[in-house]
Amino acid sequence: MIRKLIGKVLRRPGRQVLHAKHYGVRREHIHHGALKVCDRLQDAGFEAYVVGGAVRDLILGKHPKDFDVATNATPEQVKHVFHRARIIGRRFRIVHVPFWEHGEEEIIEVTTFRGASDAPTDATGRILRDNVYGNIEEDAARRDFTVNALYYDPSREEILDFHHGVDDLTGRKLAMIGDPSLRYREDPVRMLRAVRLSAKLGLTITPLTRKPIPELAPLLENIPSARLFDEMMKLLFSGKAWDCLMTLREHGLHKPLFPLLDKLLSEPATKAFLQKALANTDTRIAEDKPVSAGFLFAALLWHEVEALWQKKTAASEYPVPALVDAMNEVEDKVEKRLAIPKRYGTAMKEIWMLQPRFEQRIGQRPFRLMEQPRFRAGYDFLLLRAECGLVEAELAEWWTQFQMVDGDSRLAMIARVANPAKSDKKPRKRRRKPRAADAAGDAE
Ligand code: ATP
Ligand code: MG
């Protein structure tokens, strides 16, 4: 008891066993697959716990995104218990146990306790492989933040807390386990995780954990672009995308990841555009609606594409090839830092290519545009541009109306654009970028 108290005061690591129910964590909150994995591994004589983010989120009264299990069984032993399990990863071997939920496959990730022994590192201190197994205490010490080193035992309904994670959760603190500088060097992505988790969970990064970040931010340049893309996705779809980007910038972490951010924020219209795009995403996530990564990346990079496109057309390149070139150049530039997977990249480019076509309101073109599979996303993108003054509001209003009215009225609307003098309304000024409009014509 006294040792526990001293440990608490001095914040020495040590096992604390807590009644899970007392913290609002119950068996029924746990994914049935994760429960099954724990129960069956325990029946087979192993230790098995729900670990990390799921326990943290449940204590905070939030709905966990995923349920991970940690065990002292080796990957091969886990596979022996679950024949359909797959061992994956090289740098960090883990086991995927598949379950079926509402006709869809869901994966429970099972990791074997990592050991404390020195893992091989590169010249910057980055851990290259981490496949040395150990016991639960060692595993807890290898996790990133104190609030992530929590283990829930569903059969005993207990939480094992090795680094005062529950205290930190109650105090709303995000603290690195061990020496923050060393831990960031081992894996620089932990800097991004600190930003995301603090924004998403409303936790304050403690001064010691925050201090080394600006100096170590450039280490992110050594991280493979596919992993950075995954982290960027997690940031953007955290439900607090704007806060995450602002915190990234505050710590200088946006530079290796998304250097365009400074330029976007320096102009009120592009800043408003980005903020609106991210706010829409956050709202959709809060309402449990699907979100499109292609749309979001289209918004994040549009300014760069548009600027380059205008430069190229001003240098008398034909508009459509100029737009395609601008898109490809921006994609290549971004690719070095963030490997945007092809499926998102294609959607993003389709949304961009539709933009000049909205300006073509003659003949059959508006009808043909509406038949495009990506029309809806392109139209939403146009609305967003209009809301921020990046394109005439009249154009977006026209398209909103065009979709609502019947065929004859549509023809009348097109006629009015062609010949505004005949319109019963006052003629309206149209700010139209001739080259952009021509581009759309060429595109057909
Ligand atoms: P969320 O799932 O809500 O994004 P999380 O903390 O659960 O957040 P995961 O990627 O699911 O993140 O990781 C599960 C657990 O694995 C974490 O809670 C943490 O204990 C550990 N972990 C993940 N990434 C790292 C890392 N880079 N370094 C050390 N431990 C990590
Ligand atoms: Mg998780």
Short mmCIF file of N, CA, C and O in Angstrom, two decimals, residues 244-338:
data_model
loop_
_atom_site.label_atom_id
_atom_site.label_comp_id
_atom_site.label_asym_id
_atom_site.label_seq_id
_atom_site.Cartn_x
_atom_site.Cartn_y
_atom_site.Cartn_z
N CYS A 244 -6.28 19.39 -35.44
CA CYS A 244 -5.07 18.60 -35.65
C CYS A 244 -4.08 19.36 -36.53
O CYS A 244 -2.90 19.45 -36.21
N LEU A 245 -4.57 19.93 -37.64
CA LEU A 245 -3.66 20.65 -38.53
C LEU A 245 -3.05 21.87 -37.84
O LEU A 245 -1.87 22.17 -38.01
N MET A 246 -3.88 22.55 -37.04
CA MET A 246 -3.36 23.74 -36.33
C MET A 246 -2.30 23.33 -35.31
O MET A 246 -1.28 23.98 -35.15
N THR A 247 -2.55 22.21 -34.61
CA THR A 247 -1.55 21.76 -33.62
C THR A 247 -0.29 21.29 -34.31
O THR A 247 0.82 21.52 -33.84
N LEU A 248 -0.46 20.63 -35.47
CA LEU A 248 0.71 20.21 -36.25
C LEU A 248 1.59 21.41 -36.53
O LEU A 248 2.81 21.37 -36.39
N ARG A 249 0.94 22.49 -36.97
CA ARG A 249 1.66 23.70 -37.38
C ARG A 249 2.34 24.36 -36.18
O ARG A 249 3.48 24.80 -36.26
N GLU A 250 1.60 24.37 -35.08
CA GLU A 250 2.14 24.96 -33.85
C GLU A 250 3.48 24.30 -33.49
O GLU A 250 4.38 24.94 -32.98
N HIS A 251 3.58 22.99 -33.77
CA HIS A 251 4.79 22.26 -33.40
C HIS A 251 5.78 22.13 -34.56
O HIS A 251 6.78 21.43 -34.45
N GLY A 252 5.46 22.77 -35.68
CA GLY A 252 6.35 22.68 -36.84
C GLY A 252 6.34 21.32 -37.51
O GLY A 252 7.23 20.99 -38.28
N LEU A 253 5.31 20.51 -37.21
CA LEU A 253 5.28 19.15 -37.77
C LEU A 253 4.69 19.10 -39.17
O LEU A 253 4.80 18.10 -39.87
N HIS A 254 4.03 20.20 -39.57
CA HIS A 254 3.39 20.19 -40.89
C HIS A 254 4.43 20.25 -42.00
O HIS A 254 4.18 19.80 -43.11
N LYS A 255 5.60 20.80 -41.70
CA LYS A 255 6.59 21.02 -42.76
C LYS A 255 6.99 19.73 -43.48
O LYS A 255 6.92 19.66 -44.69
N PRO A 256 7.40 18.70 -42.72
CA PRO A 256 7.76 17.48 -43.44
C PRO A 256 6.55 16.75 -44.03
O PRO A 256 6.70 15.91 -44.90
N LEU A 257 5.37 17.08 -43.56
CA LEU A 257 4.18 16.31 -43.95
C LEU A 257 3.36 17.03 -45.01
O LEU A 257 2.95 16.46 -46.01
N PHE A 258 3.12 18.31 -44.77
CA PHE A 258 2.21 19.06 -45.63
C PHE A 258 2.67 20.53 -45.68
O PHE A 258 2.04 21.41 -45.11
N PRO A 259 3.79 20.76 -46.38
CA PRO A 259 4.38 22.11 -46.34
C PRO A 259 3.49 23.18 -46.95
O PRO A 259 3.66 24.36 -46.68
N LEU A 260 2.52 22.77 -47.78
CA LEU A 260 1.64 23.74 -48.42
C LEU A 260 0.77 24.49 -47.42
O LEU A 260 0.19 25.52 -47.74
N LEU A 261 0.67 23.94 -46.22
CA LEU A 261 -0.26 24.51 -45.24
C LEU A 261 0.00 25.99 -44.98
O LEU A 261 -0.95 26.78 -44.93
N ASP A 262 1.25 26.38 -44.87
CA ASP A 262 1.56 27.78 -44.58
C ASP A 262 0.98 28.71 -45.64
O ASP A 262 0.38 29.72 -45.34
N LYS A 263 1.16 28.29 -46.91
CA LYS A 263 0.68 29.12 -48.01
C LYS A 263 -0.86 29.20 -47.98
O LYS A 263 -1.45 30.26 -48.14
N LEU A 264 -1.50 28.07 -47.70
CA LEU A 264 -2.97 28.04 -47.68
C LEU A 264 -3.52 28.96 -46.58
O LEU A 264 -4.54 29.61 -46.78
N LEU A 265 -2.83 28.99 -45.47
CA LEU A 265 -3.35 29.75 -44.34
C LEU A 265 -3.02 31.24 -44.46
O LEU A 265 -3.58 32.06 -43.74
N SER A 266 -2.14 31.58 -45.39
CA SER A 266 -1.73 32.98 -45.48
C SER A 266 -2.77 33.83 -46.23
O SER A 266 -2.73 35.04 -46.18
N GLU A 267 -3.71 33.19 -46.94
CA GLU A 267 -4.74 33.97 -47.64
C GLU A 267 -6.11 33.65 -47.06
O GLU A 267 -6.44 32.47 -46.90
N PRO A 268 -6.90 34.69 -46.76
CA PRO A 268 -8.19 34.43 -46.09
C PRO A 268 -9.09 33.46 -46.87
O PRO A 268 -9.71 32.59 -46.28
N ALA A 269 -9.14 33.61 -48.21
CA ALA A 269 -10.08 32.76 -48.98
C ALA A 269 -9.64 31.29 -48.95
O ALA A 269 -10.47 30.40 -48.73
N THR A 270 -8.36 31.03 -49.13
CA THR A 270 -7.92 29.63 -49.14
C THR A 270 -7.97 29.05 -47.72
O THR A 270 -8.24 27.87 -47.54
N LYS A 271 -7.75 29.90 -46.74
CA LYS A 271 -7.85 29.44 -45.36
C LYS A 271 -9.30 29.04 -45.06
O LYS A 271 -9.57 27.97 -44.50
N ALA A 272 -10.23 29.90 -45.48
CA ALA A 272 -11.65 29.62 -45.23
C ALA A 272 -12.06 28.34 -45.96
O ALA A 272 -12.82 27.52 -45.43
N PHE A 273 -11.54 28.16 -47.16
CA PHE A 273 -11.85 26.98 -47.97
C PHE A 273 -11.42 25.71 -47.24
O PHE A 273 -12.18 24.76 -47.08
N LEU A 274 -10.18 25.73 -46.76
CA LEU A 274 -9.64 24.57 -46.05
C LEU A 274 -10.43 24.30 -44.77
O LEU A 274 -10.82 23.16 -44.48
N GLN A 275 -10.71 25.38 -44.05
CA GLN A 275 -11.41 25.23 -42.77
C GLN A 275 -12.81 24.64 -43.00
O GLN A 275 -13.25 23.78 -42.26
N LYS A 276 -13.47 25.11 -44.05
CA LYS A 276 -14.83 24.61 -44.35
C LYS A 276 -14.77 23.14 -44.76
O LYS A 276 -15.61 22.34 -44.33
N ALA A 277 -13.79 22.81 -45.61
CA ALA A 277 -13.68 21.42 -46.06
C ALA A 277 -13.46 20.50 -44.86
O ALA A 277 -14.08 19.43 -44.76
N LEU A 278 -12.62 20.94 -43.94
CA LEU A 278 -12.32 20.09 -42.79
C LEU A 278 -13.50 20.06 -41.81
O LEU A 278 -13.80 19.01 -41.23
N ALA A 279 -14.17 21.21 -41.67
CA ALA A 279 -15.33 21.24 -40.77
C ALA A 279 -16.43 20.32 -41.30
O ALA A 279 -17.08 19.59 -40.53
N ASN A 280 -16.62 20.31 -42.64
CA ASN A 280 -17.62 19.40 -43.23
C ASN A 280 -17.27 17.95 -42.89
O ASN A 280 -18.14 17.16 -42.55
N THR A 281 -15.98 17.64 -43.03
CA THR A 281 -15.55 16.27 -42.75
C THR A 281 -15.81 15.91 -41.28
O THR A 281 -16.34 14.84 -40.98
N ASP A 282 -15.44 16.83 -40.39
CA ASP A 282 -15.65 16.57 -38.96
C ASP A 282 -17.14 16.35 -38.66
O ASP A 282 -17.50 15.46 -37.90
N THR A 283 -17.99 17.19 -39.28
CA THR A 283 -19.43 17.04 -39.04
C THR A 283 -19.92 15.70 -39.53
O THR A 283 -20.69 15.02 -38.86
N ARG A 284 -19.47 15.31 -40.73
CA ARG A 284 -19.92 14.03 -41.28
C ARG A 284 -19.47 12.88 -40.38
O ARG A 284 -20.21 11.94 -40.16
N ILE A 285 -18.26 12.99 -39.84
CA ILE A 285 -17.78 11.92 -38.95
C ILE A 285 -18.63 11.89 -37.67
O ILE A 285 -19.03 10.83 -37.22
N ALA A 286 -18.92 13.06 -37.15
CA ALA A 286 -19.74 13.12 -35.93
C ALA A 286 -21.12 12.53 -36.18
O ALA A 286 -21.74 11.93 -35.29
N GLU A 287 -21.62 12.67 -37.42
CA GLU A 287 -22.96 12.12 -37.74
C GLU A 287 -22.86 10.70 -38.27
O GLU A 287 -23.85 10.16 -38.77
N ASP A 288 -21.67 10.12 -38.23
CA ASP A 288 -21.46 8.75 -38.68
C ASP A 288 -21.76 8.56 -40.17
O ASP A 288 -22.22 7.51 -40.59
N LYS A 289 -21.52 9.61 -40.94
CA LYS A 289 -21.72 9.53 -42.40
C LYS A 289 -20.40 9.20 -43.08
O LYS A 289 -19.34 9.55 -42.54
N PRO A 290 -20.46 8.59 -44.25
CA PRO A 290 -19.18 8.27 -44.91
C PRO A 290 -18.45 9.54 -45.36
O PRO A 290 -19.08 10.56 -45.66
N VAL A 291 -17.13 9.48 -45.36
CA VAL A 291 -16.33 10.62 -45.80
C VAL A 291 -15.41 10.17 -46.93
O VAL A 291 -15.00 9.02 -46.97
N SER A 292 -15.12 11.12 -47.83
CA SER A 292 -14.33 10.73 -48.99
C SER A 292 -12.92 11.32 -48.90
O SER A 292 -12.75 12.54 -48.83
N ALA A 293 -11.94 10.42 -48.90
CA ALA A 293 -10.55 10.88 -48.83
C ALA A 293 -10.18 11.63 -50.11
O ALA A 293 -9.46 12.61 -50.07
N GLY A 294 -10.72 11.16 -51.25
CA GLY A 294 -10.43 11.81 -52.53
C GLY A 294 -10.88 13.26 -52.49
O GLY A 294 -10.16 14.17 -52.93
N PHE A 295 -12.05 13.51 -51.95
CA PHE A 295 -12.60 14.87 -51.86
C PHE A 295 -11.71 15.73 -50.97
O PHE A 295 -11.37 16.87 -51.31
N LEU A 296 -11.31 15.17 -49.85
CA LEU A 296 -10.52 15.95 -48.90
C LEU A 296 -9.16 16.30 -49.48
O LEU A 296 -8.69 17.43 -49.35
N PHE A 297 -8.53 15.34 -50.13
CA PHE A 297 -7.23 15.64 -50.74
C PHE A 297 -7.40 16.61 -51.91
O PHE A 297 -6.52 17.44 -52.15
N ALA A 298 -8.52 16.51 -52.62
CA ALA A 298 -8.79 17.48 -53.69
C ALA A 298 -8.83 18.89 -53.08
O ALA A 298 -8.26 19.84 -53.63
N ALA A 299 -9.46 19.02 -51.91
CA ALA A 299 -9.55 20.33 -51.26
C ALA A 299 -8.19 20.79 -50.75
O ALA A 299 -7.82 21.96 -50.91
N LEU A 300 -7.43 19.86 -50.18
CA LEU A 300 -6.13 20.25 -49.61
C LEU A 300 -5.16 20.75 -50.67
O LEU A 300 -4.34 21.61 -50.42
N LEU A 301 -5.28 20.19 -51.87
CA LEU A 301 -4.27 20.49 -52.89
C LEU A 301 -4.76 21.39 -54.02
O LEU A 301 -4.00 21.76 -54.90
N TRP A 302 -6.04 21.75 -53.98
CA TRP A 302 -6.63 22.49 -55.10
C TRP A 302 -5.92 23.82 -55.36
O TRP A 302 -5.65 24.19 -56.50
N HIS A 303 -5.61 24.52 -54.29
CA HIS A 303 -5.02 25.84 -54.44
C HIS A 303 -3.72 25.75 -55.25
O HIS A 303 -3.48 26.55 -56.16
N GLU A 304 -2.93 24.75 -54.92
CA GLU A 304 -1.64 24.55 -55.60
C GLU A 304 -1.87 24.23 -57.08
O GLU A 304 -1.21 24.77 -57.96
N VAL A 305 -2.85 23.36 -57.34
CA VAL A 305 -3.14 22.98 -58.72
C VAL A 305 -3.63 24.20 -59.51
O VAL A 305 -3.18 24.47 -60.62
N GLU A 306 -4.55 24.93 -58.90
CA GLU A 306 -5.14 26.07 -59.60
C GLU A 306 -4.08 27.12 -59.93
O GLU A 306 -4.03 27.65 -61.05
N ALA A 307 -3.21 27.39 -58.96
CA ALA A 307 -2.17 28.41 -59.18
C ALA A 307 -1.25 27.99 -60.33
O ALA A 307 -0.93 28.79 -61.21
N LEU A 308 -0.87 26.72 -60.31
CA LEU A 308 0.03 26.23 -61.35
C LEU A 308 -0.65 26.23 -62.71
O LEU A 308 -0.05 26.57 -63.73
N TRP A 309 -1.90 25.86 -62.70
CA TRP A 309 -2.69 25.83 -63.94
C TRP A 309 -2.78 27.23 -64.55
O TRP A 309 -2.57 27.42 -65.75
N GLN A 310 -3.06 28.19 -63.69
CA GLN A 310 -3.17 29.57 -64.20
C GLN A 310 -1.83 30.04 -64.77
O GLN A 310 -1.79 30.70 -65.79
N LYS A 311 -0.78 29.65 -64.10
CA LYS A 311 0.56 30.05 -64.57
C LYS A 311 0.81 29.45 -65.96
O LYS A 311 1.31 30.12 -66.86
N LYS A 312 0.42 28.20 -66.12
CA LYS A 312 0.68 27.52 -67.39
C LYS A 312 -0.17 28.11 -68.51
O LYS A 312 0.30 28.29 -69.63
N THR A 313 -1.43 28.40 -68.21
CA THR A 313 -2.28 28.96 -69.27
C THR A 313 -1.82 30.37 -69.62
O THR A 313 -1.87 30.79 -70.78
N ALA A 314 -1.34 31.09 -68.61
CA ALA A 314 -0.82 32.44 -68.89
C ALA A 314 0.40 32.36 -69.81
O ALA A 314 0.68 33.27 -70.57
N ALA A 315 1.11 31.25 -69.70
CA ALA A 315 2.29 31.06 -70.57
C ALA A 315 1.87 30.42 -71.89
O ALA A 315 2.65 29.73 -72.53
N SER A 316 0.59 30.59 -72.21
CA SER A 316 -0.07 30.14 -73.44
C SER A 316 -0.02 28.64 -73.72
O SER A 316 0.01 28.20 -74.85
N GLU A 317 -0.07 27.86 -72.65
CA GLU A 317 -0.32 26.42 -72.83
C GLU A 317 -1.82 26.23 -73.02
O GLU A 317 -2.61 27.01 -72.49
N TYR A 318 -2.21 25.20 -73.77
CA TYR A 318 -3.65 24.95 -73.92
C TYR A 318 -4.23 24.57 -72.56
O TYR A 318 -3.59 23.85 -71.78
N PRO A 319 -5.46 25.04 -72.28
CA PRO A 319 -5.98 24.86 -70.92
C PRO A 319 -6.07 23.41 -70.42
O PRO A 319 -5.66 23.14 -69.29
N VAL A 320 -6.60 22.50 -71.24
CA VAL A 320 -6.76 21.15 -70.70
C VAL A 320 -5.42 20.47 -70.43
O VAL A 320 -5.18 19.99 -69.31
N PRO A 321 -4.51 20.46 -71.42
CA PRO A 321 -3.21 19.87 -71.09
C PRO A 321 -2.54 20.60 -69.93
O PRO A 321 -1.86 19.97 -69.11
N ALA A 322 -2.77 21.91 -69.84
CA ALA A 322 -2.16 22.67 -68.73
C ALA A 322 -2.72 22.18 -67.39
O ALA A 322 -1.97 22.02 -66.42
N LEU A 323 -4.02 21.94 -67.35
CA LEU A 323 -4.63 21.45 -66.10
C LEU A 323 -4.08 20.06 -65.76
O LEU A 323 -3.72 19.78 -64.61
N VAL A 324 -4.02 19.21 -66.78
CA VAL A 324 -3.51 17.85 -66.54
C VAL A 324 -2.06 17.91 -66.05
O VAL A 324 -1.69 17.25 -65.07
N ASP A 325 -1.26 18.76 -66.70
CA ASP A 325 0.14 18.90 -66.28
C ASP A 325 0.22 19.41 -64.84
O ASP A 325 1.02 18.91 -64.04
N ALA A 326 -0.60 20.41 -64.55
CA ALA A 326 -0.57 21.00 -63.20
C ALA A 326 -0.92 19.92 -62.17
O ALA A 326 -0.26 19.80 -61.13
N MET A 327 -1.96 19.13 -62.48
CA MET A 327 -2.38 18.08 -61.55
C MET A 327 -1.25 17.07 -61.33
O MET A 327 -0.96 16.69 -60.20
N ASN A 328 -0.62 16.67 -62.44
CA ASN A 328 0.43 15.66 -62.32
C ASN A 328 1.64 16.19 -61.56
O ASN A 328 2.23 15.49 -60.75
N GLU A 329 1.96 17.46 -61.83
CA GLU A 329 3.12 18.04 -61.14
C GLU A 329 2.88 18.11 -59.64
O GLU A 329 3.76 17.78 -58.84
N VAL A 330 1.67 18.55 -59.28
CA VAL A 330 1.37 18.65 -57.85
C VAL A 330 1.38 17.26 -57.22
O VAL A 330 1.94 17.05 -56.14
N GLU A 331 0.81 16.31 -57.93
CA GLU A 331 0.78 14.94 -57.40
C GLU A 331 2.20 14.39 -57.18
O GLU A 331 2.50 13.80 -56.14
N ASP A 332 3.07 14.66 -58.17
CA ASP A 332 4.45 14.17 -58.04
C ASP A 332 5.16 14.80 -56.85
O ASP A 332 5.90 14.14 -56.12
N LYS A 333 4.90 16.10 -56.68
CA LYS A 333 5.55 16.82 -55.59
C LYS A 333 5.09 16.26 -54.23
O LYS A 333 5.89 16.07 -53.33
N VAL A 334 3.79 16.01 -54.15
CA VAL A 334 3.23 15.55 -52.89
C VAL A 334 3.65 14.10 -52.61
O VAL A 334 3.93 13.72 -51.47
N GLU A 335 3.71 13.33 -53.68
CA GLU A 335 4.00 11.89 -53.61
C GLU A 335 5.25 11.58 -52.77
O GLU A 335 5.31 10.57 -52.07
N LYS A 336 6.24 12.48 -52.86
CA LYS A 336 7.50 12.23 -52.15
C LYS A 336 7.27 12.17 -50.64
O LYS A 336 7.99 11.51 -49.91
N ARG A 337 6.25 12.90 -50.18
CA ARG A 337 6.00 12.91 -48.73
C ARG A 337 4.84 12.01 -48.37
O ARG A 337 4.88 11.29 -47.38
N LEU A 338 3.77 12.11 -49.17
CA LEU A 338 2.57 11.32 -48.87
C LEU A 338 2.24 10.46 -50.08
O LEU A 338 1.93 11.01 -51.14
#
